[in-house]
Amino acid sequence: MVSTNLIKLYNQFVSYATNRKYKDAMKIIDEAINSKLDPKLIFTEIISKTLNNIQDFAEEGYKTVSSFQVLAISKIAENAIKKLKNVMGDERDEIGTIILGNIQRDYHVLGPEILRVFLEVAGWKVIYLGPDTAPKEFIRAAKENEADIIMVSSMMMNTAGGIPQVRALLDREKLSGKIKLMVGGAPFNFNLNLVKKVKADAMAMDAYEAVEYAKQLKEFGKIVDYKTEKKKLQYQKAFRLFEMGG
Amino acid sequence: MTEMTPLERVLTTTKHETPDRVPIFILLSTTCAKLSGFPYKEYYSSGKHIAKMQIQLQKKLDYDCLLGLTYLAQEAEPFGSNVIFYDDGDPNIHKPGFFDDPNKLLEVEMPDPFNDSAIKESLILQKTLAEYGKGKIPILGVGTGIFSLPSLLIGTSKWYEMVLMEPDKSKSIITLLKDYIINLSNAKIESGADIIVLVDGLASASSIPPDIFETFVKPALTRITKEIKAPVVFGTAGGEIQPLIQLVIESGVLGITLSFSDELETIKTEFGDKTVLLGNINNLEIVDWPNSVIEKVVQNCITEGADRGGFILMNQHTFPAALPLEKIEHLIRKAKEFGTYQ
């Protein structure tokens, strides 16, 4: 049973995180650690739950959740986890492995850096390759780490053009059924047809979606539940267009 | 109504009066580079080459502006930021000049931008466009906005972290760069630009919440719009603006560019008399649209935005080179057909 103190600390932490009060949020983690609460509970019932809560908040109330807001929350979560690691070490159950990076010639690292934190909090082992990653590097890292998913980010149309090479290499190595390919970045948000043109299995519009869809790809091998009806329709349209050779 | 020149058309709509038809701004960058026949780096490094292609495309397609844009990373080059030139897209920042130590930006002596070759070429571009179109076609002098420029100098992640963790230092950086933007913009005006477009994608609602805009962007933008000697348009490069629009208007800008995902009809109803709206054609999805969809989108934009003037039909960001000119021609043809005021 979750203690009253833990609930109180969670409520304070989520409020500070939502309002981007970094120092106050860190004080709550210090207080939780000093209260001798189980570090695993602090992780699941305060940090992880906060990210989930904010995800619900995003779905329900906000048309636009700004990247700054998401970065602020991810920084708070990242530093809270660092504090926890000092007392609990690195040991935790991982649900799978994701290879994450920007495609070759793309240097826009903000999105992947935020996403890395969200994925780690959700229980994934993340191998972050950084900017300007060659397609063969994604494959090499995926093979070495027995990855479940490769996530490729691109913020420009011309750099997104390099992503089909990742698929080609997955096909060549006969890994396409085993390792899923997910993409993200502004060009994919502006043109929902692009996900099929680059031959990806899925695209995520933000970090929240990426976490949800990664879970679905791992469990079902495909996206079975799009987050909104509108999005579902757009996806269906995109897939039809691709099948028609559009 | 007698046919107006593009400049008359734009000036009329900015006064919230109805011109002969809805003005059309077509933003082309990579398309021009591709058609120029030059290697991209050579093309983007020459104001003359860019001007030649902008004039050629405006003549061919007959829209209502000349785009005075070399590339958006140019303002960062005098600070030592390293730009990467692609052979299939617009140049971009490769390594920000103060990436290793953002604090050094606060200690640096402001560079004289007019000694920088990229800035010189940008001014040559405005001048060459003016020699052709001054007094007939509005010349848009395009530059980077005040909240986005720091990210080109220290990196986006580091800039956001600084705003989050060290707000006072962030404000000092904005103060430092404000005059730089004003000086560059006024130099573009002296060289021929009629309107300054400050592209500030990182200050869009997709990037920052309203309180950050109000605290960090609005005071600087207000000062910038006052001191730039021509009207200023606030551009978002496709980012959403709807939740911030009242704050942007209060900053004194002439107009605001909208994302395809902004609700044009709602914005027009609430703010149409207070600012000029520019938008909001999806610049990337159009590649997949058949002509019938292009027609529908153009018609919707005009139905939602054009009433009583104060509206310019525009792509939310530059079109990709993969978009055939025939589709742009169709868009313009339909915009003229649907956009004629009675």
Coordinates of C-alpha atoms in Angstrom, one line a residue:
Chain A
M1 CA 0.0 0.0 0.0
V2 CA 1.3 3.4 -0.9
S3 CA 1.8 5.5 2.2
T4 CA 0.2 8.9 2.9
N5 CA 3.6 10.5 3.0
L6 CA 4.4 9.1 -0.5
I7 CA 1.1 10.4 -1.9
K8 CA 1.8 13.9 -0.4
L9 CA 5.3 13.9 -1.9
Y10 CA 3.9 12.8 -5.3
N11 CA 1.3 15.6 -5.3
Q12 CA 4.0 18.2 -4.5
F13 CA 6.4 16.8 -7.0
V14 CA 3.9 16.7 -9.9
S15 CA 2.8 20.3 -9.1
Y16 CA 6.4 21.6 -9.1
A17 CA 7.3 19.6 -12.3
T18 CA 4.2 20.9 -14.1
N19 CA 5.1 24.4 -13.1
R20 CA 8.8 23.9 -14.0
K21 CA 10.0 24.6 -10.5
Y22 CA 13.2 22.6 -10.8
K23 CA 14.8 23.3 -7.4
D24 CA 11.6 22.7 -5.5
A25 CA 11.0 19.4 -7.3
M26 CA 14.6 18.3 -6.4
K27 CA 13.9 19.2 -2.8
I28 CA 11.0 16.8 -2.8
I29 CA 13.2 14.0 -4.0
D30 CA 15.8 14.8 -1.3
E31 CA 13.0 14.7 1.3
A32 CA 11.7 11.4 0.0
I33 CA 15.2 9.9 0.1
N34 CA 15.9 11.3 3.6
S35 CA 12.6 9.8 4.8
K36 CA 14.1 6.4 4.1
L37 CA 11.3 5.6 1.6
D38 CA 12.1 2.6 -0.7
P39 CA 14.0 4.1 -3.7
K40 CA 12.0 1.9 -6.1
L41 CA 8.8 3.3 -4.8
I42 CA 10.1 6.8 -5.2
F43 CA 10.9 6.0 -8.8
T44 CA 7.5 4.3 -9.6
E45 CA 5.2 6.3 -7.4
I46 CA 6.7 9.8 -7.8
I47 CA 8.9 10.1 -10.9
S48 CA 7.3 7.7 -13.3
K49 CA 3.8 8.5 -12.2
T50 CA 4.5 12.2 -12.7
L51 CA 5.4 11.6 -16.3
N52 CA 2.3 9.5 -16.8
N53 CA 0.2 12.1 -15.1
I54 CA 1.5 14.9 -17.3
Q55 CA 0.8 12.7 -20.3
D56 CA -2.8 12.4 -19.3
F57 CA -2.9 16.2 -18.7
A58 CA -1.5 16.7 -22.2
E59 CA -4.2 14.4 -23.8
E60 CA -7.1 15.9 -21.9
G61 CA -6.4 19.6 -21.6
Y62 CA -3.8 20.9 -24.0
K63 CA -3.9 21.2 -27.8
T64 CA -0.3 22.2 -27.7
V65 CA 2.2 21.0 -25.1
S66 CA 5.4 23.0 -25.9
S67 CA 8.8 21.4 -26.3
F68 CA 10.1 23.7 -23.6
Q69 CA 7.5 22.3 -21.1
V70 CA 8.4 18.7 -22.0
L71 CA 12.1 19.5 -21.8
A72 CA 11.7 21.0 -18.3
I73 CA 9.8 18.0 -17.1
S74 CA 12.4 15.6 -18.6
K75 CA 15.2 17.6 -17.0
I76 CA 13.5 17.4 -13.6
A77 CA 12.9 13.6 -14.1
E78 CA 16.5 13.0 -15.3
N79 CA 18.1 14.8 -12.3
A80 CA 15.7 13.1 -9.9
I81 CA 16.7 9.7 -11.2
K82 CA 20.4 10.7 -10.8
K83 CA 19.7 11.4 -7.1
L84 CA 18.0 8.0 -6.8
K85 CA 20.8 6.2 -8.5
N86 CA 23.1 7.4 -5.7
V87 CA 21.1 5.3 -3.2
M88 CA 19.8 2.4 -5.3
G89 CA 22.4 2.0 -8.0
D90 CA 21.7 1.2 -11.6
E91 CA 19.7 -2.0 -11.1
R92 CA 16.2 -2.1 -12.4
D93 CA 14.0 -4.3 -14.6
E94 CA 14.1 -3.3 -18.2
I95 CA 11.3 -4.0 -20.6
G96 CA 13.5 -4.0 -23.8
T97 CA 16.1 -2.1 -25.7
I98 CA 15.8 0.9 -28.0
I99 CA 18.4 2.4 -30.3
L100 CA 17.9 6.1 -30.6
G101 CA 19.5 8.8 -32.7
N102 CA 19.3 11.5 -35.4
I103 CA 19.8 10.2 -39.0
Q104 CA 22.9 11.1 -40.9
R105 CA 23.4 14.9 -41.5
D106 CA 20.8 15.8 -38.9
Y107 CA 22.0 17.7 -35.8
H108 CA 18.7 18.6 -34.1
V109 CA 19.2 16.7 -30.8
L110 CA 16.6 18.3 -28.6
G111 CA 13.8 15.9 -29.4
P112 CA 15.9 12.7 -29.0
E113 CA 17.5 14.0 -25.8
I114 CA 14.1 14.6 -24.2
L115 CA 12.8 11.2 -25.5
R116 CA 15.7 9.3 -24.0
V117 CA 14.6 10.3 -20.5
F118 CA 10.9 9.5 -21.1
L119 CA 11.9 6.1 -22.5
E120 CA 14.2 5.3 -19.6
V121 CA 11.6 6.3 -17.1
A122 CA 9.2 4.0 -18.9
G123 CA 11.6 1.1 -18.3
W124 CA 13.5 0.9 -21.6
K125 CA 17.3 0.5 -22.0
V126 CA 18.2 3.3 -24.4
I127 CA 21.3 3.3 -26.5
Y128 CA 21.6 6.9 -27.6
L129 CA 23.7 7.4 -30.7
G130 CA 23.4 11.2 -30.9
P131 CA 23.3 13.4 -34.0
D132 CA 24.5 12.5 -37.5
T133 CA 24.2 8.8 -37.2
A134 CA 24.8 6.7 -40.3
P135 CA 22.2 4.0 -41.1
K136 CA 24.7 1.2 -40.7
E137 CA 25.5 2.5 -37.1
F138 CA 21.8 2.1 -36.2
I139 CA 22.0 -1.5 -37.4
R140 CA 25.3 -2.3 -35.8
A141 CA 24.1 -0.9 -32.4
A142 CA 20.8 -2.8 -32.8
K143 CA 22.5 -6.1 -33.4
E144 CA 25.1 -5.6 -30.7
N145 CA 22.4 -4.8 -28.1
E146 CA 19.7 -7.2 -29.4
A147 CA 17.4 -4.2 -29.7
D148 CA 13.6 -4.3 -30.1
I149 CA 13.2 -0.9 -31.8
I150 CA 15.3 1.6 -33.7
M151 CA 14.0 5.2 -33.3
V152 CA 15.3 7.7 -35.9
S153 CA 14.7 11.4 -35.6
S154 CA 14.9 13.9 -38.4
M155 CA 14.0 17.6 -38.4
M156 CA 14.5 18.3 -42.1
M157 CA 12.9 16.9 -45.2
N158 CA 16.3 16.3 -46.9
T159 CA 17.8 14.4 -44.0
A160 CA 14.6 12.3 -43.6
G161 CA 15.5 11.0 -47.0
G162 CA 18.2 8.9 -45.4
I163 CA 15.8 6.9 -43.3
P164 CA 14.8 4.3 -46.0
Q165 CA 18.5 3.2 -45.9
V166 CA 17.9 2.0 -42.3
R167 CA 15.0 -0.1 -43.6
A168 CA 17.0 -1.4 -46.5
L169 CA 19.8 -2.6 -44.1
L170 CA 17.2 -4.2 -41.8
D171 CA 15.8 -6.0 -44.8
R172 CA 19.2 -7.0 -46.0
E173 CA 20.0 -8.5 -42.5
K174 CA 16.6 -10.1 -42.4
L175 CA 15.9 -8.2 -39.2
S176 CA 12.8 -6.2 -40.3
G177 CA 10.3 -8.6 -38.6
K178 CA 12.3 -8.6 -35.4
I179 CA 13.4 -5.0 -35.0
K180 CA 10.8 -2.3 -35.5
L181 CA 11.6 1.1 -37.0
M182 CA 10.0 4.2 -35.5
V183 CA 10.5 7.8 -36.7
G184 CA 9.8 11.3 -35.4
G185 CA 10.5 15.0 -36.0
A186 CA 8.8 18.0 -37.6
P187 CA 8.6 16.7 -41.2
F188 CA 6.6 13.7 -40.0
N189 CA 4.2 15.9 -38.0
F190 CA 3.6 18.2 -41.0
N191 CA 3.1 15.3 -43.4
L192 CA 1.6 12.1 -42.0
N193 CA 2.2 10.3 -45.3
L194 CA 5.9 10.5 -44.8
V195 CA 6.0 7.7 -42.3
K196 CA 5.3 5.2 -45.0
K197 CA 7.4 6.9 -47.6
V198 CA 10.5 6.3 -45.4
K199 CA 9.3 2.7 -44.8
A200 CA 8.9 3.0 -41.0
D201 CA 6.6 0.9 -38.9
A202 CA 5.4 3.9 -36.9
M203 CA 5.8 7.5 -36.2
A204 CA 5.3 9.5 -33.0
M205 CA 4.4 13.1 -32.8
D206 CA 5.9 13.7 -29.4
A207 CA 7.7 11.9 -26.5
Y208 CA 4.4 10.8 -25.0
E209 CA 3.3 9.0 -28.2
A210 CA 6.8 7.5 -28.6
V211 CA 6.6 5.8 -25.2
E212 CA 3.1 4.5 -25.9
Y213 CA 3.8 3.3 -29.4
A214 CA 7.1 1.6 -28.3
K215 CA 5.1 -0.4 -25.8
Q216 CA 2.6 -1.4 -28.5
L217 CA 5.3 -2.3 -31.0
K218 CA 7.0 -4.5 -28.4
E219 CA 3.8 -6.2 -27.4
F220 CA 1.9 -6.6 -30.7
G221 CA 4.5 -5.9 -33.4
K222 CA 2.4 -3.0 -34.7
I223 CA 0.4 0.0 -33.5
V224 CA -3.0 -1.2 -32.4
D225 CA -4.3 1.8 -30.7
Y226 CA -3.7 5.3 -32.1
K227 CA -4.0 8.0 -29.5
T228 CA -6.8 10.0 -31.1
E229 CA -9.5 9.2 -33.7
K230 CA -8.3 12.0 -35.9
K231 CA -4.8 10.6 -35.9
K232 CA -6.1 7.1 -36.6
L233 CA -7.9 8.4 -39.7
Q234 CA -4.8 10.3 -40.8
Y235 CA -2.7 7.1 -40.4
Q236 CA -5.2 5.1 -42.3
K237 CA -5.1 7.6 -45.1
A238 CA -1.3 7.5 -45.1
F239 CA -1.2 3.8 -45.3
R240 CA -3.7 3.7 -48.2
L241 CA -1.8 6.3 -50.1
F242 CA 1.3 4.3 -49.8
E243 CA -0.3 1.1 -51.0
M244 CA -1.6 3.0 -54.0
G245 CA 2.0 4.1 -54.7
G246 CA 1.3 7.7 -53.8
Chain B
M1 CA -11.8 47.0 -59.6
T2 CA -8.6 48.0 -61.4
E3 CA -5.8 45.5 -61.0
M4 CA -3.4 46.5 -58.3
T5 CA 0.3 46.0 -58.2
P6 CA 1.5 43.5 -55.6
L7 CA 2.7 46.3 -53.4
E8 CA -0.7 48.1 -53.6
R9 CA -2.4 44.8 -52.9
V10 CA -0.3 44.1 -49.8
L11 CA -0.5 47.6 -48.4
T12 CA -4.3 47.6 -48.8
T13 CA -4.8 44.4 -47.0
T14 CA -2.4 45.4 -44.2
K15 CA -4.7 48.4 -43.6
H16 CA -7.5 45.9 -43.2
E17 CA -9.2 47.1 -46.4
T18 CA -10.0 44.8 -49.3
P19 CA -7.7 45.0 -52.3
D20 CA -8.5 43.6 -55.8
R21 CA -7.8 40.1 -54.6
V22 CA -6.1 38.2 -51.7
P23 CA -2.3 38.7 -51.9
I24 CA -0.3 35.6 -52.3
F25 CA 3.2 35.1 -50.7
I26 CA 5.0 32.0 -52.0
L27 CA 8.1 31.1 -50.0
L28 CA 10.7 29.3 -52.1
S29 CA 14.2 28.5 -51.1
T30 CA 15.5 25.0 -52.0
T31 CA 13.3 25.1 -55.1
C32 CA 15.3 28.1 -56.4
A33 CA 18.6 26.4 -55.5
K34 CA 17.6 23.3 -57.4
L35 CA 16.5 25.3 -60.5
S36 CA 19.5 27.6 -60.5
G37 CA 21.8 24.8 -61.8
F38 CA 24.6 25.9 -59.3
P39 CA 26.0 23.6 -56.6
Y40 CA 23.9 24.5 -53.5
K41 CA 26.8 25.9 -51.6
E42 CA 27.7 28.3 -54.4
Y43 CA 24.0 29.3 -54.8
Y44 CA 23.4 30.0 -51.1
S45 CA 26.7 32.0 -50.9
S46 CA 25.7 34.5 -53.5
G47 CA 23.1 37.2 -53.0
K48 CA 23.1 37.8 -56.8
H49 CA 22.4 34.1 -57.6
I50 CA 19.5 34.1 -55.0
A51 CA 18.1 37.4 -56.3
K52 CA 18.1 36.2 -59.9
M53 CA 16.2 33.0 -59.0
Q54 CA 13.7 34.8 -56.7
I55 CA 13.0 37.3 -59.5
Q56 CA 12.7 34.6 -62.1
L57 CA 10.2 32.6 -60.1
Q58 CA 8.1 35.6 -59.1
K59 CA 7.9 36.6 -62.8
K60 CA 7.0 33.1 -63.9
L61 CA 4.5 32.3 -61.1
D62 CA 3.2 35.9 -60.6
Y63 CA 2.8 36.0 -56.8
D64 CA 3.0 39.1 -54.6
C65 CA 6.4 39.2 -52.9
L66 CA 10.2 38.9 -53.4
L67 CA 11.8 36.8 -50.7
G68 CA 15.0 38.4 -49.3
L69 CA 16.3 35.3 -47.6
T70 CA 19.7 33.7 -48.1
Y71 CA 19.5 31.2 -45.2
L72 CA 18.4 31.5 -41.6
A73 CA 21.7 30.5 -40.0
Q74 CA 23.5 33.4 -41.5
E75 CA 23.2 35.7 -38.4
A76 CA 25.1 33.2 -36.3
E77 CA 28.1 33.1 -38.6
P78 CA 29.7 36.3 -37.4
F79 CA 29.8 34.7 -33.9
G80 CA 31.7 31.7 -35.2
S81 CA 28.8 29.3 -35.6
N82 CA 29.6 26.7 -38.2
V83 CA 27.1 26.3 -41.0
I84 CA 26.6 23.1 -43.0
F85 CA 25.7 23.3 -46.7
Y86 CA 23.8 20.3 -48.1
D87 CA 23.5 19.3 -51.7
D88 CA 19.8 18.7 -51.4
G89 CA 18.4 21.2 -48.8
D90 CA 18.7 24.6 -47.1
P91 CA 21.9 25.3 -45.1
N92 CA 21.7 24.7 -41.4
I93 CA 23.7 25.2 -38.2
H94 CA 26.4 22.5 -37.8
K95 CA 28.1 23.5 -34.7
P96 CA 27.0 26.6 -32.6
G97 CA 29.9 28.9 -31.9
F98 CA 29.4 28.9 -28.1
F99 CA 28.3 25.2 -27.8
D100 CA 31.3 24.3 -25.6
D101 CA 30.8 27.2 -23.1
P102 CA 27.5 29.2 -23.5
N103 CA 28.7 31.6 -20.8
K104 CA 31.3 33.0 -23.1
L105 CA 28.6 34.5 -25.2
L106 CA 27.9 37.0 -22.4
E107 CA 31.6 38.1 -22.4
V108 CA 32.0 38.4 -26.2
E109 CA 32.3 41.7 -28.0
M110 CA 29.5 42.0 -30.4
P111 CA 30.9 41.2 -33.9
D112 CA 30.5 43.7 -36.6
P113 CA 28.1 41.7 -38.9
F114 CA 28.8 44.0 -41.9
N115 CA 32.3 42.5 -42.2
D116 CA 30.9 39.0 -42.5
S117 CA 30.6 37.7 -46.1
A118 CA 27.2 35.9 -45.5
I119 CA 25.7 39.1 -44.1
K120 CA 27.2 41.1 -47.0
E121 CA 25.5 38.7 -49.5
S122 CA 22.2 39.1 -47.7
L123 CA 22.4 42.8 -48.2
I124 CA 23.3 42.4 -51.8
L125 CA 20.3 40.2 -52.2
Q126 CA 17.9 42.9 -50.8
K127 CA 19.6 45.5 -53.0
T128 CA 19.3 43.4 -56.2
L129 CA 15.7 42.6 -55.4
A130 CA 15.0 46.3 -54.9
E131 CA 16.6 47.2 -58.2
Y132 CA 14.0 45.0 -59.9
G133 CA 10.9 45.4 -57.8
K134 CA 11.1 48.4 -55.4
G135 CA 7.8 50.2 -55.4
K136 CA 6.0 47.4 -57.2
I137 CA 6.5 44.2 -55.3
P138 CA 7.0 44.0 -51.5
I139 CA 10.5 42.8 -50.6
L140 CA 10.6 40.6 -47.5
G141 CA 13.8 40.9 -45.6
V142 CA 14.0 37.7 -43.6
G143 CA 16.0 37.0 -40.5
T144 CA 16.1 35.0 -37.3
G145 CA 14.0 36.1 -34.3
I146 CA 15.2 37.0 -30.9
F147 CA 14.4 33.7 -29.1
S148 CA 15.7 31.5 -31.8
L149 CA 19.0 33.3 -32.4
P150 CA 20.6 32.1 -29.1
S151 CA 19.9 28.5 -30.1
L152 CA 22.0 29.0 -33.2
L153 CA 24.8 30.3 -31.0
I154 CA 24.8 27.8 -28.1
G155 CA 22.5 24.9 -29.2
T156 CA 18.8 24.5 -28.6
S157 CA 19.1 22.1 -25.6
K158 CA 21.6 24.4 -23.8
W159 CA 19.5 27.5 -24.6
Y160 CA 16.3 25.9 -23.2
E161 CA 18.2 24.7 -20.1
M162 CA 19.6 28.1 -19.5
V163 CA 16.1 29.6 -19.8
L164 CA 14.9 27.0 -17.3
M165 CA 17.7 27.1 -14.8
E166 CA 19.3 30.6 -15.3
P167 CA 16.6 33.0 -16.3
D168 CA 18.5 36.1 -15.5
K169 CA 21.5 35.0 -17.7
S170 CA 19.0 34.1 -20.5
K171 CA 17.5 37.6 -20.3
S172 CA 21.0 39.1 -20.5
I173 CA 21.7 37.1 -23.7
I174 CA 18.4 38.4 -25.2
T175 CA 19.3 41.9 -24.3
L176 CA 22.7 41.5 -25.9
L177 CA 21.3 40.1 -29.2
K178 CA 18.3 42.5 -29.5
D179 CA 20.4 45.4 -30.9
Y180 CA 22.2 43.0 -33.2
I181 CA 18.8 42.0 -34.7
I182 CA 17.7 45.6 -34.9
N183 CA 20.9 46.7 -36.7
L184 CA 20.8 43.8 -39.2
S185 CA 17.1 44.4 -39.9
N186 CA 17.6 48.1 -40.5
A187 CA 20.5 47.4 -42.8
K188 CA 18.2 45.2 -44.8
I189 CA 15.7 48.0 -45.0
E190 CA 18.4 50.5 -46.1
S191 CA 19.3 48.0 -48.8
G192 CA 15.8 47.7 -50.1
A193 CA 13.6 45.5 -47.9
D194 CA 10.0 46.8 -47.3
I195 CA 8.9 44.4 -44.6
I196 CA 11.1 42.5 -42.0
V197 CA 10.1 38.9 -41.3
L198 CA 11.7 37.6 -38.1
V199 CA 11.4 33.9 -38.1
D200 CA 11.2 32.7 -34.5
G201 CA 10.2 29.0 -34.5
L202 CA 11.5 28.6 -31.0
A203 CA 9.1 31.3 -29.8
S204 CA 6.1 29.5 -31.3
A205 CA 3.5 27.8 -29.2
S206 CA 4.9 24.5 -30.3
S207 CA 8.1 25.4 -28.6
I208 CA 7.3 27.6 -25.5
P209 CA 4.3 28.2 -23.2
P210 CA 2.7 31.6 -22.8
D211 CA 4.5 32.6 -19.6
I212 CA 7.9 32.1 -21.2
F213 CA 6.9 34.1 -24.2
E214 CA 5.6 36.9 -22.0
T215 CA 8.7 37.0 -19.8
F216 CA 11.5 36.5 -22.4
V217 CA 10.2 37.3 -25.9
K218 CA 7.6 39.9 -25.6
P219 CA 9.7 42.7 -24.0
A220 CA 12.5 42.2 -26.5
L221 CA 10.1 41.9 -29.5
T222 CA 8.3 45.0 -28.5
R223 CA 11.5 47.0 -28.5
I224 CA 12.6 45.4 -31.7
T225 CA 9.4 46.2 -33.6
K226 CA 9.7 49.8 -32.3
E227 CA 13.2 50.3 -33.5
I228 CA 13.1 48.5 -36.8
K229 CA 12.3 51.1 -39.4
A230 CA 9.7 49.0 -41.3
P231 CA 6.8 46.8 -40.4
V232 CA 7.7 43.5 -38.8
V233 CA 6.0 40.1 -39.4
F234 CA 6.4 37.4 -36.7
G235 CA 7.2 34.1 -38.4
T236 CA 7.1 30.7 -36.8
A237 CA 8.4 28.4 -39.6
G238 CA 5.4 26.2 -39.3
G239 CA 5.1 26.2 -35.5
E240 CA 1.7 26.8 -34.0
I241 CA 0.9 30.3 -32.7
Q242 CA -2.7 30.2 -31.5
P243 CA -2.2 30.1 -27.7
L244 CA 0.3 33.0 -28.0
I245 CA -1.4 35.2 -30.5
Q246 CA -2.6 37.9 -28.1
L247 CA 0.9 38.3 -26.7
V248 CA 2.4 38.6 -30.2
I249 CA -0.1 41.2 -31.2
E250 CA 0.8 43.2 -28.1
S251 CA 4.4 43.2 -29.2
G252 CA 3.5 45.6 -32.0
V253 CA 4.0 43.4 -35.1
L254 CA 2.2 44.1 -38.3
G255 CA 1.4 40.4 -39.0
I256 CA 1.8 36.8 -37.8
T257 CA 2.3 33.7 -39.8
L258 CA 0.1 30.7 -39.0
S259 CA 0.8 26.9 -38.9
F260 CA -1.5 24.6 -40.9
S261 CA -2.6 23.3 -37.6
D262 CA -3.7 26.7 -36.2
E263 CA -7.4 27.3 -36.5
L264 CA -7.6 30.1 -39.0
E265 CA -11.3 30.7 -38.7
T266 CA -11.2 31.1 -35.0
I267 CA -8.1 33.3 -35.1
K268 CA -9.7 35.5 -37.8
T269 CA -12.9 35.9 -35.7
E270 CA -11.0 36.8 -32.5
F271 CA -8.0 38.7 -33.8
G272 CA -8.6 39.5 -37.5
D273 CA -9.1 43.2 -36.9
K274 CA -5.9 43.5 -34.7
T275 CA -3.3 41.9 -36.9
V276 CA -2.6 40.7 -40.4
L277 CA -2.7 36.9 -40.7
L278 CA -0.4 35.0 -43.1
G279 CA -1.0 31.4 -43.9
N280 CA -1.6 28.6 -43.6
I281 CA -0.9 26.2 -46.4
N282 CA 0.9 23.0 -45.2
N283 CA 4.2 23.2 -47.1
L284 CA 5.1 19.5 -46.9
E285 CA 1.8 17.6 -47.2
I286 CA 1.0 19.5 -50.4
V287 CA 3.6 17.3 -52.1
D288 CA 1.0 14.4 -51.9
W289 CA -2.1 16.4 -52.7
P290 CA -3.8 16.0 -56.1
N291 CA -5.0 19.3 -57.6
S292 CA -8.5 18.8 -56.2
V293 CA -7.1 18.9 -52.7
I294 CA -5.0 21.9 -53.4
E295 CA -8.1 23.7 -54.6
K296 CA -10.1 22.7 -51.5
V297 CA -7.4 23.8 -49.1
V298 CA -6.9 27.2 -50.9
Q299 CA -10.7 27.8 -50.9
N300 CA -10.9 26.9 -47.2
C301 CA -8.1 29.3 -46.3
I302 CA -9.6 32.1 -48.3
T303 CA -13.1 31.5 -46.9
E304 CA -11.8 31.5 -43.3
G305 CA -9.2 34.3 -43.5
A306 CA -9.9 36.7 -46.3
D307 CA -13.0 38.6 -45.2
R308 CA -12.4 42.4 -44.7
G309 CA -8.8 42.1 -45.8
G310 CA -5.9 41.6 -43.3
F311 CA -5.0 38.3 -44.9
I312 CA -2.3 37.0 -47.1
L313 CA -2.3 33.5 -48.4
M314 CA 1.0 31.9 -47.8
N315 CA 2.8 28.5 -47.3
Q316 CA 3.6 28.1 -43.6
H317 CA 7.3 27.5 -44.5
T318 CA 9.3 27.1 -47.7
F319 CA 8.2 24.4 -50.0
P320 CA 10.5 21.4 -50.5
A321 CA 12.3 21.0 -53.8
A322 CA 10.3 17.9 -54.5
L323 CA 7.1 19.9 -55.0
P324 CA 6.6 20.4 -58.8
L325 CA 6.2 23.9 -60.0
E326 CA 2.9 22.8 -61.7
K327 CA 1.4 22.3 -58.3
I328 CA 2.4 25.8 -57.1
E329 CA 1.1 27.2 -60.3
H330 CA -2.2 25.5 -59.7
L331 CA -2.3 26.8 -56.1
I332 CA -1.8 30.4 -57.4
R333 CA -4.3 30.0 -60.2
K334 CA -7.0 28.9 -57.7
A335 CA -6.0 31.5 -55.1
K336 CA -6.6 34.2 -57.7
E337 CA -9.9 32.6 -58.8
F338 CA -11.3 32.2 -55.2
G339 CA -9.5 35.3 -53.8
T340 CA -11.0 38.0 -55.9
Y341 CA -12.9 40.5 -53.8
Q342 CA -16.3 41.7 -55.1

